[in-house]
Structures are given as structure tokens and as C-alpha cells.
Amino acid sequence: MTCRITNTEPRIFTIDLIREIEEYQKFKNVFEFFKGLEKEISKCPLIQNLIEASKTSRAFRYDLKSNYIQIDSHLDSILFSLLSEANKFLCGESKAEEFQKNAGKLLDIDPKYVDPKSLTISIPEIVVKDLTVDNFKEIKWVHDSYSDVLKYIKGFENIVLSSPNVKKAIAEIDSEYYSRAEFSIKKDFWIRSSGELLRLLRNSLGLATSYLKSIEKIDGFINTKMTTEDFINQLGAILGLDPKKINIFKDDEDNESFIIYRNM
């Protein structure tokens, strides 16, 4: 086994270093035929987030001089897989449609932006928006995992977004260096987020899901059932709200649903 010795500080990965990673040298033909590949994929919020994450990563790749490049392991996996898919297509080992679909999935973009015929990946600038009541439902993981909460507890997004703790978390997100961006169900924009904001949203949505299971509005097992009073008290604690100002009652127009609101 060969032991490599490096005397230089590791370089933190930036997109222009992609061609200097030793392991990626097997894909020289990809860089040759897919013109401007680095510039285009760097427009993806997913890639941007993972490049930012590389600053604190403990994973490394060697460069061509056997020095370290510090790179997030998930980013490394995506880039290696993308280059592999492009190489398979160029070598005739996969069809154009297959490459287009797989590249889009890896980068979390619409596959239409991948054009195998012209050997280009042309990604428009993807907008990253602030979280609002209007786009709350469009966060992909909210849409996929918590649609029951928004269906049965009307006004839930209003009380969450107007709460002191969530407002504070949103205000503390640096618009240029946000720590993460959430996938939108619409591929043309992402939603700016942070670790703290994500924690508050998941905790409040998870609590609401447990409450709906407790009152048997939706199916699912829970260890301890909660009353409406339990739900209001715990939601207030998460969001920084006075539980006495949170009201929840049956919707007269829809017997299946509840309405939740906050007294100002």
C-alpha cells in the first residue's frame, strides 16, 4: 500500500477545482465534450449548498499533486455519479433519455435542462425565495409528508409563520449565505431555510401529526395520546406563543377539519 505525504493545507472545494481531483481524471472526455459543465451545475442550489458544506467537511479527495481537496462527501458522490452517467452516455452505454433523466435527478433539476443532443447542461438561474405563508405548502417535504396537517388543521401555516420563534429564525437567515435551501415542488425555485428554521417546522408539523393520530383523524401508532390542551401547550412551547392565545375549533363548513388561530 502506498502512503502519500502532503505538506500543504487542504484546499476547500470550489467548482473550478473539479478538474483537479485525481479520481475524476477518468472522465476527461466528459469535460472535453460537455462545454461549460462546471459553470452550469454550479447554478444548482443543491450544488451550491453542498459546496458551502465542504467548508466544514472532514472528507477529502486528492488533487493531481497528491494534496488534499476538502469536499463534502454527498457532493463528491453526486459529482462522481454525474460524470459517470455522462461518460456512459458518451461511450454508448446508455440512451439519451436515460442520461437526461438520471442527470436531472442527481442535480434535482428538470431533465429538460439536460440536452444530450448538443452535449450541454443549460440551467437557468434558479430563484431562492424567503419562506412565506403562500409558499409554505410548496416545500417538498411538507407537501410529501405533512399534507394531512394542512388539510385537517386550517390556518396552521399562518400560526407557525406568525410565531415569534419562526419569525426570529427567518430574520436570522443571511440572504447570501443561508445554511440550506428546501426543495420546492415547483422546480423553478427553492425556499431559503436554516437549521433552526427547519427544526421549528419539523417539530411543529410532527406535533400536529401526533395530535391528529391521537384524535383518530388519521391512521398511525403513537405511544402517548394527547388532548387538544396538550397539543396547544406543546405547540406554544415550540413556537414561542402563549398557549392561552391559541384557539382550535371545529370548522362549521367542513366537519372533517379544524381551524386554528391566534388571538393577537
XYZ file of N, CA and C in Angstrom:
792
model
N 0.836 -1.182 0.000
C 0.000 0.000 0.000
C 0.881 1.245 0.000
N 0.599 2.186 -0.868
C 1.393 3.401 -0.983
C 0.894 4.452 -0.006
N 1.820 5.036 0.726
C 1.469 6.093 1.675
C 1.827 7.436 1.054
N 0.883 8.338 0.983
C 1.148 9.655 0.424
C 1.380 10.651 1.548
N 2.336 11.507 1.362
C 2.631 12.539 2.349
C 2.387 13.893 1.704
N 1.562 14.701 2.357
C 1.297 16.042 1.843
C 1.640 17.066 2.908
N 2.306 18.122 2.504
C 2.744 19.139 3.445
C 1.934 20.421 3.334
N 0.936 20.417 2.500
C 0.160 21.634 2.295
C -1.191 21.539 2.979
N -1.744 22.684 3.328
C -3.081 22.727 3.894
C -4.090 22.322 2.809
N -5.150 21.598 3.182
C -6.135 21.208 2.169
C -6.837 22.427 1.580
N -7.108 22.353 0.307
C -7.902 23.392 -0.334
C -9.369 23.027 -0.213
N -10.194 24.000 0.100
C -11.632 23.748 0.183
C -12.207 23.744 -1.225
N -13.047 22.775 -1.500
C -13.563 22.596 -2.853
C -14.360 23.802 -3.326
N -14.052 24.226 -4.532
C -14.869 25.164 -5.297
C -15.064 24.522 -6.658
N -16.035 24.977 -7.401
C -16.391 24.283 -8.633
C -15.256 24.265 -9.653
N -14.376 25.256 -9.611
C -13.269 25.294 -10.564
C -12.199 24.245 -10.269
N -12.303 23.589 -9.090
C -11.333 22.541 -8.744
C -11.769 21.162 -9.215
N -12.937 21.064 -9.838
C -13.474 19.761 -10.217
C -12.532 19.007 -11.154
N -11.847 19.735 -12.032
C -10.950 19.081 -12.985
C -9.624 18.674 -12.359
N -9.357 19.138 -11.141
C -8.085 18.831 -10.487
C -8.164 17.625 -9.554
N -9.356 17.095 -9.360
C -9.496 15.934 -8.482
C -8.997 14.690 -9.210
N -8.071 14.008 -8.575
C -7.405 12.868 -9.214
C -8.393 11.797 -9.678
N -9.363 11.475 -8.830
C -10.316 10.413 -9.132
C -11.192 10.733 -10.331
N -11.320 12.041 -10.651
C -12.186 12.445 -11.757
C -11.452 12.458 -13.103
N -10.151 12.149 -13.094
C -9.375 12.226 -14.336
C -9.839 11.197 -15.370
N -10.491 10.138 -14.918
C -11.006 9.131 -15.846
C -12.141 9.675 -16.704
N -12.623 10.902 -16.343
C -13.754 11.487 -17.075
C -13.322 12.694 -17.908
N -12.070 12.698 -18.364
C -11.574 13.834 -19.152
C -12.424 14.081 -20.394
N -12.924 12.997 -20.989
C -13.731 13.168 -22.192
C -15.045 13.904 -21.898
N -15.557 13.729 -20.690
C -16.779 14.444 -20.315
C -16.524 15.944 -20.293
N -15.425 16.344 -19.673
C -15.100 17.773 -19.624
C -14.818 18.322 -21.021
N -14.283 17.479 -21.890
C -13.959 17.911 -23.250
C -15.215 18.142 -24.080
N -16.182 17.235 -23.951
C -17.370 17.318 -24.808
C -18.508 18.145 -24.206
N -18.650 18.117 -22.891
C -19.693 18.930 -22.252
C -19.101 20.287 -21.884
N -19.190 21.211 -22.790
C -18.586 22.520 -22.590
C -19.304 23.293 -21.479
N -18.518 23.939 -20.630
C -19.088 24.773 -19.573
C -19.830 24.004 -18.506
N -19.488 22.718 -18.341
C -20.203 21.872 -17.385
C -20.150 22.443 -15.968
N -18.957 22.847 -15.530
C -18.805 23.334 -14.164
C -19.678 24.558 -13.903
N -19.647 25.490 -14.832
C -20.404 26.726 -14.653
C -21.890 26.447 -14.528
N -22.382 25.524 -15.336
C -23.815 25.252 -15.341
C -24.264 24.543 -14.066
N -23.545 23.507 -13.653
C -24.007 22.771 -12.472
C -23.839 23.599 -11.204
N -22.953 24.589 -11.232
C -22.776 25.432 -10.045
C -23.974 26.347 -9.823
N -24.885 26.427 -10.793
C -26.102 27.228 -10.632
C -27.145 26.504 -9.780
N -26.993 25.203 -9.612
C -27.977 24.418 -8.867
C -27.889 24.733 -7.378
N -28.993 25.081 -6.736
C -28.965 25.317 -5.288
C -28.434 24.123 -4.510
N -28.741 22.912 -4.976
C -28.238 21.720 -4.297
C -26.715 21.713 -4.273
N -26.108 21.984 -5.419
C -24.646 22.013 -5.523
C -24.083 23.180 -4.721
N -24.738 24.330 -4.779
C -24.286 25.494 -4.022
C -24.263 25.199 -2.523
N -25.316 24.561 -2.034
C -25.390 24.218 -0.612
C -24.271 23.273 -0.207
N -24.010 22.283 -1.059
C -23.000 21.281 -0.725
C -21.574 21.826 -0.850
N -21.390 22.786 -1.741
C -20.089 23.463 -1.807
C -19.859 24.235 -0.510
N -20.917 24.889 -0.017
C -20.829 25.605 1.253
C -20.535 24.619 2.390
N -21.169 23.442 2.344
C -20.965 22.430 3.383
C -19.542 21.881 3.370
N -18.866 21.993 2.225
C -17.495 21.488 2.123
C -16.534 22.233 3.049
N -16.904 23.437 3.443
C -16.033 24.239 4.313
C -15.836 23.590 5.677
N -16.811 22.797 6.099
C -16.715 22.140 7.409
C -16.634 20.620 7.292
N -16.458 20.137 6.080
C -16.420 18.693 5.854
C -15.103 18.090 6.342
N -15.165 16.805 6.703
C -13.949 16.078 7.075
C -13.557 15.075 5.993
N -14.221 15.171 4.856
C -13.919 14.270 3.741
C -12.965 14.964 2.774
N -12.132 14.159 2.107
C -11.115 14.721 1.223
C -10.986 13.874 -0.047
N -10.484 14.524 -1.092
C -10.017 13.856 -2.299
C -8.605 14.358 -2.567
N -7.823 13.572 -3.285
C -6.503 14.025 -3.692
C -6.601 14.835 -4.976
N -5.734 15.859 -5.091
C -5.615 16.549 -6.367
C -4.485 15.901 -7.168
N -4.132 16.487 -8.280
C -3.147 15.880 -9.180
C -1.730 15.878 -8.605
N -1.508 16.652 -7.533
C -0.192 16.691 -6.904
C -0.211 15.972 -5.560
N -1.240 15.153 -5.359
C -1.403 14.369 -4.123
C -1.630 15.232 -2.894
N -2.140 16.436 -3.099
C -2.554 17.276 -1.983
C -4.055 17.131 -1.785
N -4.525 17.509 -0.600
C -5.925 17.314 -0.274
C -6.828 18.421 -0.819
N -7.990 18.006 -1.268
C -9.091 18.927 -1.539
C -10.227 18.524 -0.602
N -10.636 19.441 0.231
C -11.694 19.184 1.216
C -13.051 19.323 0.524
N -13.831 18.251 0.525
C -15.093 18.251 -0.214
C -16.154 17.479 0.560
N -17.360 17.997 0.581
C -18.468 17.306 1.229
C -18.680 15.953 0.563
N -18.879 14.907 1.353
C -18.978 13.551 0.810
C -20.202 13.369 -0.091
N -21.311 14.025 0.253
C -22.508 13.934 -0.594
C -22.265 14.619 -1.929
N -21.604 15.770 -1.900
C -21.260 16.476 -3.128
C -20.340 15.619 -3.994
N -19.347 15.021 -3.373
C -18.414 14.147 -4.093
C -19.173 13.010 -4.780
N -20.120 12.433 -4.063
C -20.907 11.326 -4.616
C -21.737 11.779 -5.810
N -22.360 12.949 -5.697
C -23.183 13.472 -6.792
C -22.337 13.756 -8.023
N -21.202 14.447 -7.814
C -20.346 14.801 -8.951
C -19.783 13.561 -9.638
N -19.333 12.594 -8.844
C -18.785 11.372 -9.417
C -19.866 10.628 -10.205
N -21.066 10.558 -9.653
C -22.167 9.866 -10.334
C -22.571 10.591 -11.606
N -22.592 11.921 -11.561
C -22.949 12.705 -12.739
C -21.939 12.495 -13.856
N -20.653 12.554 -13.511
C -19.607 12.335 -14.503
C -19.665 10.910 -15.049
N -19.985 9.952 -14.194
C -20.111 8.553 -14.622
C -21.258 8.391 -15.615
N -22.397 9.034 -15.307
C -23.562 8.956 -16.201
C -23.244 9.588 -17.553
N -22.565 10.734 -17.525
C -22.197 11.408 -18.777
C -21.223 10.557 -19.581
N -20.287 9.923 -18.894
C -19.310 9.065 -19.568
C -19.978 7.843 -20.201
N -20.912 7.232 -19.479
C -21.655 6.080 -20.018
C -22.400 6.473 -21.285
N -23.000 7.660 -21.277
C -23.731 8.127 -22.450
C -22.788 8.352 -23.628
N -21.644 8.998 -23.367
C -20.683 9.273 -24.445
C -20.104 7.987 -25.024
N -20.000 6.951 -24.204
C -19.446 5.664 -24.647
C -20.518 4.753 -25.235
N -21.736 5.238 -25.332
C -22.813 4.452 -25.917
C -23.379 3.382 -25.008
N -23.122 3.505 -23.702
C -23.599 2.500 -22.754
C -24.973 2.838 -22.184
N -25.489 4.012 -22.478
C -26.836 4.376 -22.039
C -27.485 5.252 -23.097
N -28.801 5.259 -23.118
C -29.544 6.051 -24.090
C -29.653 7.500 -23.627
N -29.950 8.376 -24.590
C -30.032 9.798 -24.291
C -31.075 10.081 -23.208
N -32.240 9.426 -23.333
C -33.325 9.669 -22.373
C -32.924 9.240 -20.961
N -32.187 8.148 -20.878
C -31.749 7.641 -19.583
C -30.770 8.610 -18.932
N -29.797 9.095 -19.722
C -28.833 10.054 -19.204
C -29.526 11.340 -18.767
N -30.451 11.814 -19.580
C -31.179 13.046 -19.275
C -31.933 12.924 -17.952
N -32.611 11.808 -17.781
C -33.385 11.572 -16.565
C -32.478 11.461 -15.339
N -31.402 10.689 -15.449
C -30.510 10.473 -14.310
C -29.760 11.742 -13.909
N -29.337 12.525 -14.901
C -28.628 13.773 -14.603
C -29.559 14.755 -13.904
N -30.791 14.829 -14.379
C -31.764 15.713 -13.744
C -32.032 15.319 -12.311
N -32.129 14.016 -12.061
C -32.379 13.512 -10.710
C -31.208 13.811 -9.781
N -29.997 13.618 -10.269
C -28.809 13.861 -9.436
C -28.692 15.335 -9.033
N -29.016 16.229 -9.971
C -28.872 17.656 -9.716
C -30.143 18.293 -9.168
N -31.208 17.496 -9.099
C -32.529 17.974 -8.687
C -32.985 19.156 -9.543
N -32.911 18.942 -10.843
C -33.402 19.935 -11.798
C -34.325 19.235 -12.780
N -35.075 20.021 -13.526
C -35.924 19.461 -14.570
C -35.017 18.851 -15.648
N -35.237 17.587 -16.003
C -34.389 16.942 -17.023
C -34.352 17.682 -18.363
N -35.327 18.550 -18.605
C -35.342 19.274 -19.888
C -34.121 20.180 -20.046
N -33.468 20.513 -18.921
C -32.290 21.370 -18.993
C -31.036 20.597 -19.400
N -31.159 19.288 -19.510
C -30.047 18.447 -19.950
C -30.314 18.059 -21.399
N -29.440 18.477 -22.306
C -29.642 18.223 -23.731
C -28.548 17.287 -24.264
N -28.847 16.001 -24.346
C -27.836 15.050 -24.827
C -27.421 15.300 -26.278
N -28.326 15.850 -27.078
C -28.011 16.056 -28.496
C -26.897 17.078 -28.692
N -26.979 18.170 -27.935
C -25.957 19.212 -28.075
C -24.849 19.063 -27.038
N -24.953 18.004 -26.211
C -23.978 17.747 -25.151
C -23.821 18.970 -24.248
N -24.954 19.481 -23.799
C -24.928 20.638 -22.905
C -25.876 20.411 -21.725
N -25.531 21.025 -20.626
C -26.436 21.146 -19.487
C -26.616 22.646 -19.290
N -27.801 23.141 -19.579
C -28.059 24.575 -19.526
C -29.095 24.854 -18.447
N -28.653 25.306 -17.318
C -29.523 25.507 -16.172
C -29.787 27.002 -15.991
N -31.037 27.411 -15.996
C -31.328 28.826 -15.741
C -31.027 29.156 -14.285
N -30.856 30.419 -14.002
C -30.651 30.820 -12.614
C -31.904 30.456 -11.823
N -31.738 29.629 -10.801
C -32.873 29.184 -10.002
C -33.053 30.130 -8.818
N -34.225 30.671 -8.696
C -34.512 31.644 -7.655
C -34.652 30.951 -6.303
N -34.088 31.561 -5.277
C -34.270 31.077 -3.913
C -35.080 32.132 -3.171
N -36.273 31.750 -2.709
C -37.196 32.697 -2.101
C -37.217 32.559 -0.582
N -37.673 33.617 0.080
C -37.916 33.549 1.512
C -39.178 32.732 1.772
N -39.236 32.096 2.940
C -40.413 31.321 3.324
C -41.560 32.259 3.667
N -42.730 31.991 3.076
C -43.929 32.777 3.350
C -45.107 31.826 3.556
N -46.224 32.377 4.016
C -47.436 31.580 4.168
C -47.839 30.982 2.825
N -47.652 31.754 1.758
C -48.076 31.303 0.429
C -47.271 30.125 -0.090
N -45.952 30.095 0.195
C -45.145 29.003 -0.364
C -44.816 27.906 0.647
N -45.325 28.033 1.880
C -45.086 27.022 2.913
C -45.495 25.630 2.427
N -46.653 25.546 1.788
C -47.168 24.260 1.316
C -46.352 23.708 0.154
N -45.528 24.560 -0.440
C -44.773 24.133 -1.619
C -43.396 23.573 -1.280
N -43.021 23.602 0.014
C -41.791 22.914 0.416
C -42.029 21.424 0.173
N -41.136 20.788 -0.537
C -41.396 19.424 -0.977
C -41.652 18.460 0.177
N -40.835 18.528 1.233
C -41.019 17.567 2.329
C -42.291 17.849 3.111
N -42.727 19.108 3.146
C -44.011 19.431 3.776
C -45.146 18.860 2.933
N -45.056 19.084 1.640
C -46.068 18.592 0.702
C -46.160 17.080 0.736
N -45.000 16.409 0.802
C -44.975 14.941 0.722
C -45.353 14.262 2.043
N -44.955 14.843 3.175
C -45.085 14.149 4.447
C -46.131 14.720 5.408
N -46.528 15.968 5.198
C -47.422 16.601 6.178
C -48.663 17.223 5.552
N -49.080 16.708 4.417
C -50.269 17.260 3.761
C -51.513 17.100 4.621
N -51.557 16.043 5.451
C -52.714 15.828 6.326
C -52.867 16.960 7.344
N -51.752 17.465 7.842
C -51.817 18.566 8.803
C -52.462 19.780 8.171
N -52.022 20.116 6.968
C -52.549 21.295 6.294
C -53.980 21.086 5.814
N -54.352 19.831 5.615
C -55.722 19.515 5.193
C -56.701 19.610 6.357
N -56.310 19.075 7.502
C -57.244 18.973 8.625
C -57.139 20.107 9.649
N -56.019 20.820 9.649
C -55.872 21.941 10.590
C -55.678 23.222 9.768
N -56.761 23.829 9.403
C -56.707 25.020 8.557
C -56.139 26.203 9.341
N -55.258 26.934 8.676
C -54.618 28.074 9.318
C -53.344 27.716 10.049
N -52.938 26.450 9.965
C -51.739 26.020 10.685
C -50.505 26.785 10.209
N -50.388 26.959 8.891
C -49.221 27.667 8.370
C -49.194 29.123 8.826
N -50.377 29.718 9.013
C -50.445 31.107 9.469
C -49.922 31.254 10.891
N -50.341 30.337 11.763
C -49.922 30.442 13.159
C -48.430 30.124 13.311
N -47.917 29.213 12.484
C -46.488 28.883 12.536
C -45.648 30.051 12.041
N -46.011 30.592 10.886
C -45.195 31.658 10.275
C -45.295 32.977 11.027
N -46.358 33.177 11.796
C -46.512 34.434 12.541
C -45.953 34.339 13.955
N -45.435 33.172 14.320
C -44.943 32.973 15.686
C -43.588 33.653 15.899
N -43.306 34.070 17.138
C -42.032 34.757 17.434
C -40.800 33.930 17.079
N -40.811 32.639 17.407
C -39.619 31.823 17.173
C -39.328 31.622 15.694
N -40.373 31.415 14.896
C -40.180 31.233 13.457
C -39.795 32.553 12.802
N -40.425 33.638 13.214
C -40.061 34.956 12.682
C -38.586 35.254 12.955
N -38.155 34.939 14.162
C -36.756 35.179 14.547
C -35.816 34.319 13.702
N -36.176 33.051 13.498
C -35.333 32.152 12.700
C -35.225 32.638 11.259
N -36.319 33.132 10.709
C -36.302 33.642 9.334
C -35.450 34.905 9.253
N -35.609 35.797 10.238
C -34.863 37.058 10.238
C -33.361 36.839 10.351
N -32.957 35.742 10.991
C -31.528 35.487 11.206
C -30.856 34.773 10.043
N -31.636 34.414 9.026
C -31.037 33.777 7.845
C -30.345 34.833 7.018
N -29.066 34.661 6.768
C -28.324 35.564 5.898
C -28.738 35.282 4.469
N -29.211 36.295 3.778
C -29.758 36.102 2.431
C -28.737 35.571 1.435
N -27.452 35.815 1.673
C -26.437 35.356 0.735
C -25.808 34.037 1.163
N -25.798 33.795 2.459
C -25.120 32.605 2.954
C -26.050 31.760 3.820
N -27.266 31.537 3.322
C -28.207 30.684 4.027
C -27.612 29.289 4.159
N -27.925 28.607 5.256
C -27.285 27.325 5.532
C -27.878 26.186 4.722
N -29.081 26.373 4.208
C -29.682 25.337 3.377
C -30.829 25.946 2.592
N -31.257 25.258 1.562
C -32.440 25.671 0.811
C -33.304 24.437 0.620
N -34.586 24.586 0.858
C -35.504 23.461 0.759
C -36.016 23.301 -0.666
N -36.118 22.048 -1.111
C -36.673 21.789 -2.432
C -38.113 22.277 -2.486
N -38.474 22.905 -3.578
C -39.865 23.271 -3.810
C -40.487 22.231 -4.737
N -41.795 22.040 -4.621
C -42.460 21.116 -5.543
C -42.450 21.702 -6.948
N -42.189 22.995 -7.041
C -42.006 23.644 -8.336
C -40.501 23.746 -8.571
N -40.046 23.238 -9.687
C -38.603 23.125 -9.910
C -37.925 24.459 -10.222
N -38.714 25.545 -10.394
C -38.086 26.794 -10.798
C -37.666 27.667 -9.619
N -37.926 27.207 -8.388
C -37.406 27.949 -7.247
C -37.240 27.046 -6.032
N -36.364 27.510 -5.130
C -36.152 26.848 -3.850
C -36.574 27.805 -2.753
N -36.628 27.323 -1.519
C -37.061 28.150 -0.408
C -35.938 28.236 0.624
N -35.520 29.452 0.918
C -34.395 29.691 1.814
C -34.716 29.190 3.218
N -33.753 28.525 3.839
C -34.005 27.940 5.145
C -32.735 27.960 5.980
N -32.827 27.367 7.171
C -31.667 27.237 8.052
C -31.924 26.044 8.958
N -30.906 25.625 9.665
C -31.074 24.501 10.566
C -32.121 24.767 11.638
N -32.104 25.978 12.202
C -33.056 26.325 13.262
C -34.483 26.408 12.716
N -34.644 27.016 11.563
C -35.984 27.104 10.967
C -36.513 25.712 10.646
N -35.654 24.884 10.106
C -36.061 23.515 9.784
C -36.502 22.772 11.047
N -35.775 22.947 12.143
C -36.127 22.284 13.398
C -37.508 22.709 13.886
N -37.783 24.005 13.836
C -39.077 24.517 14.285
C -40.224 23.993 13.428
N -40.013 23.964 12.121
C -41.073 23.495 11.225
C -41.342 22.010 11.426
N -40.278 21.227 11.486
C -40.454 19.774 11.660
C -41.089 19.453 13.010
N -40.671 20.145 14.052
C -41.230 19.876 15.379
C -42.712 20.229 15.448
N -43.083 21.361 14.876
C -44.488 21.766 14.934
C -45.356 20.885 14.048
N -44.873 20.524 12.887
C -45.632 19.647 11.995
C -45.719 18.233 12.561
N -44.624 17.774 13.156
C -44.634 16.445 13.771
C -45.603 16.377 14.939
N -45.645 17.453 15.735
C -46.581 17.520 16.853
C -48.019 17.485 16.352
N -48.300 18.252 15.310
C -49.656 18.286 14.753
C -50.063 16.924 14.205
N -49.116 16.217 13.612
C -49.402 14.870 13.107
C -49.767 13.930 14.256
N -49.022 14.014 15.365
C -49.325 13.182 16.536
C -50.700 13.507 17.102
N -51.039 14.776 17.083
C -52.356 15.183 17.579
C -53.467 14.588 16.718
N -53.310 14.646 15.412
C -54.323 14.092 14.509
C -54.455 12.582 14.689
N -53.348 11.916 14.980
C -53.406 10.482 15.265
C -54.112 10.227 16.596
N -53.862 11.107 17.568
C -54.471 10.949 18.890
C -55.986 11.029 18.829
N -56.497 11.919 17.997
C -57.949 12.078 17.902
C -58.526 11.214 16.775
N -57.638 10.335 16.230
C -58.028 9.351 15.210
C -58.574 9.992 13.940
N -58.014 11.165 13.642
C -58.351 11.806 12.371
C -57.557 11.178 11.226
N -56.370 10.719 11.550
C -55.553 9.988 10.576
C -55.039 8.722 11.245
N -54.673 7.746 10.442
C -54.170 6.478 10.967
C -52.719 6.612 11.406
N -52.332 5.766 12.343
C -50.938 5.745 12.774
C -50.820 5.468 14.256
N -49.703 4.853 14.633
C -49.464 4.486 16.035
C -48.741 5.606 16.760
N -49.156 5.885 17.985
C -48.437 6.816 18.847
C -48.325 6.202 20.234
N -47.247 6.540 20.933
C -47.015 5.976 22.267
C -47.971 6.557 23.308
N -48.115 7.883 23.264
C -48.953 8.557 24.259
C -49.937 9.483 23.561
N -51.207 9.283 23.796
C -52.208 10.146 23.184
C -52.191 11.524 23.840
N -52.534 12.527 23.058
C -52.573 13.875 23.601
C -53.959 14.478 23.416
N -54.310 15.332 24.357
C -55.570 16.057 24.269
C -55.343 17.329 23.468
N -56.413 18.022 23.170
C -56.286 19.306 22.477
C -55.491 20.291 23.321
N -55.680 20.240 24.635
C -54.936 21.128 25.532
C -53.445 20.802 25.488
N -53.106 19.512 25.451
C -51.697 19.105 25.336
C -51.087 19.662 24.051
N -51.835 19.512 22.967
C -51.357 19.967 21.664
C -51.094 21.471 21.679
N -52.031 22.246 22.205
C -51.887 23.700 22.236
C -50.702 24.112 23.115
N -50.564 23.475 24.277
C -49.456 23.820 25.176
C -48.096 23.511 24.552
N -47.991 22.350 23.929
C -46.712 21.954 23.329
C -46.400 22.787 22.086
N -47.422 23.115 21.307
C -47.216 23.952 20.120
C -46.751 25.344 20.543
N -47.358 25.872 21.599
C -46.945 27.178 22.102
C -45.497 27.177 22.538
N -45.070 26.090 23.190
C -43.686 25.987 23.645
C -42.712 25.961 22.474
N -43.059 25.256 21.412
C -42.194 25.172 20.227
C -42.077 26.526 19.541
N -43.208 27.199 19.393
C -43.258 28.416 18.575
C -43.039 29.702 19.365
N -42.984 29.597 20.697
C -42.815 30.804 21.497
C -44.093 31.600 21.638
N -45.221 30.891 21.682
C -46.532 31.533 21.785
C -47.163 31.242 23.135
N -47.963 32.164 23.617
C -48.745 31.943 24.824
C -49.881 30.981 24.475
N -49.916 29.778 25.069
C -50.961 28.801 24.739
C -52.372 29.341 24.935
N -52.518 30.311 25.842
C -53.849 30.870 26.106
C -54.376 31.658 24.909
N -53.457 32.018 23.994
C -53.876 32.794 22.833
C -54.061 31.928 21.584
N -53.882 30.624 21.750
C -54.076 29.702 20.627
C -55.447 29.059 20.750
N -56.227 29.159 19.708
C -57.572 28.590 19.695
C -57.708 27.580 18.572
N -58.376 26.477 18.855
C -58.645 25.474 17.834
C -60.076 24.969 18.013
N -60.807 24.930 16.910
C -62.201 24.501 16.989
C -62.632 23.870 15.675
N -63.750 23.205 15.700
C -64.291 22.548 14.513
C -64.692 23.577 13.467
N -64.436 23.245 12.211
C -64.851 24.094 11.112
C -66.321 23.803 10.807
N -67.180 24.810 10.978
C -68.610 24.609 10.762
C -68.943 24.238 9.320
N -68.098 24.682 8.398
C -68.370 24.429 6.982
C -67.775 23.117 6.506
N -66.903 22.535 7.320
C -66.256 21.275 6.943
C -66.051 20.448 8.211
N -66.934 19.531 8.460
C -66.901 18.751 9.700
C -65.641 17.910 9.868
N -64.909 17.714 8.777
C -63.689 16.906 8.836
C -62.491 17.696 9.339
N -62.605 19.023 9.325
C -61.433 19.860 9.596
C -61.582 20.705 10.849
N -60.428 21.246 11.275
C -60.368 22.191 12.383
C -59.825 23.514 11.867
N -60.075 24.547 12.631
C -59.481 25.846 12.338
C -58.637 26.230 13.552
N -57.431 26.658 13.314
C -56.564 27.099 14.393
C -56.188 28.554 14.133
N -56.241 29.362 15.178
C -55.852 30.750 15.023
C -55.303 31.269 16.338
N -54.708 32.436 16.257
C -54.057 33.029 17.424
C -54.684 34.386 17.729
N -55.060 34.569 18.992
C -55.548 35.877 19.435
C -54.367 36.844 19.542
N -54.467 37.968 18.920
C -53.383 38.939 18.945
C -53.492 39.840 20.174
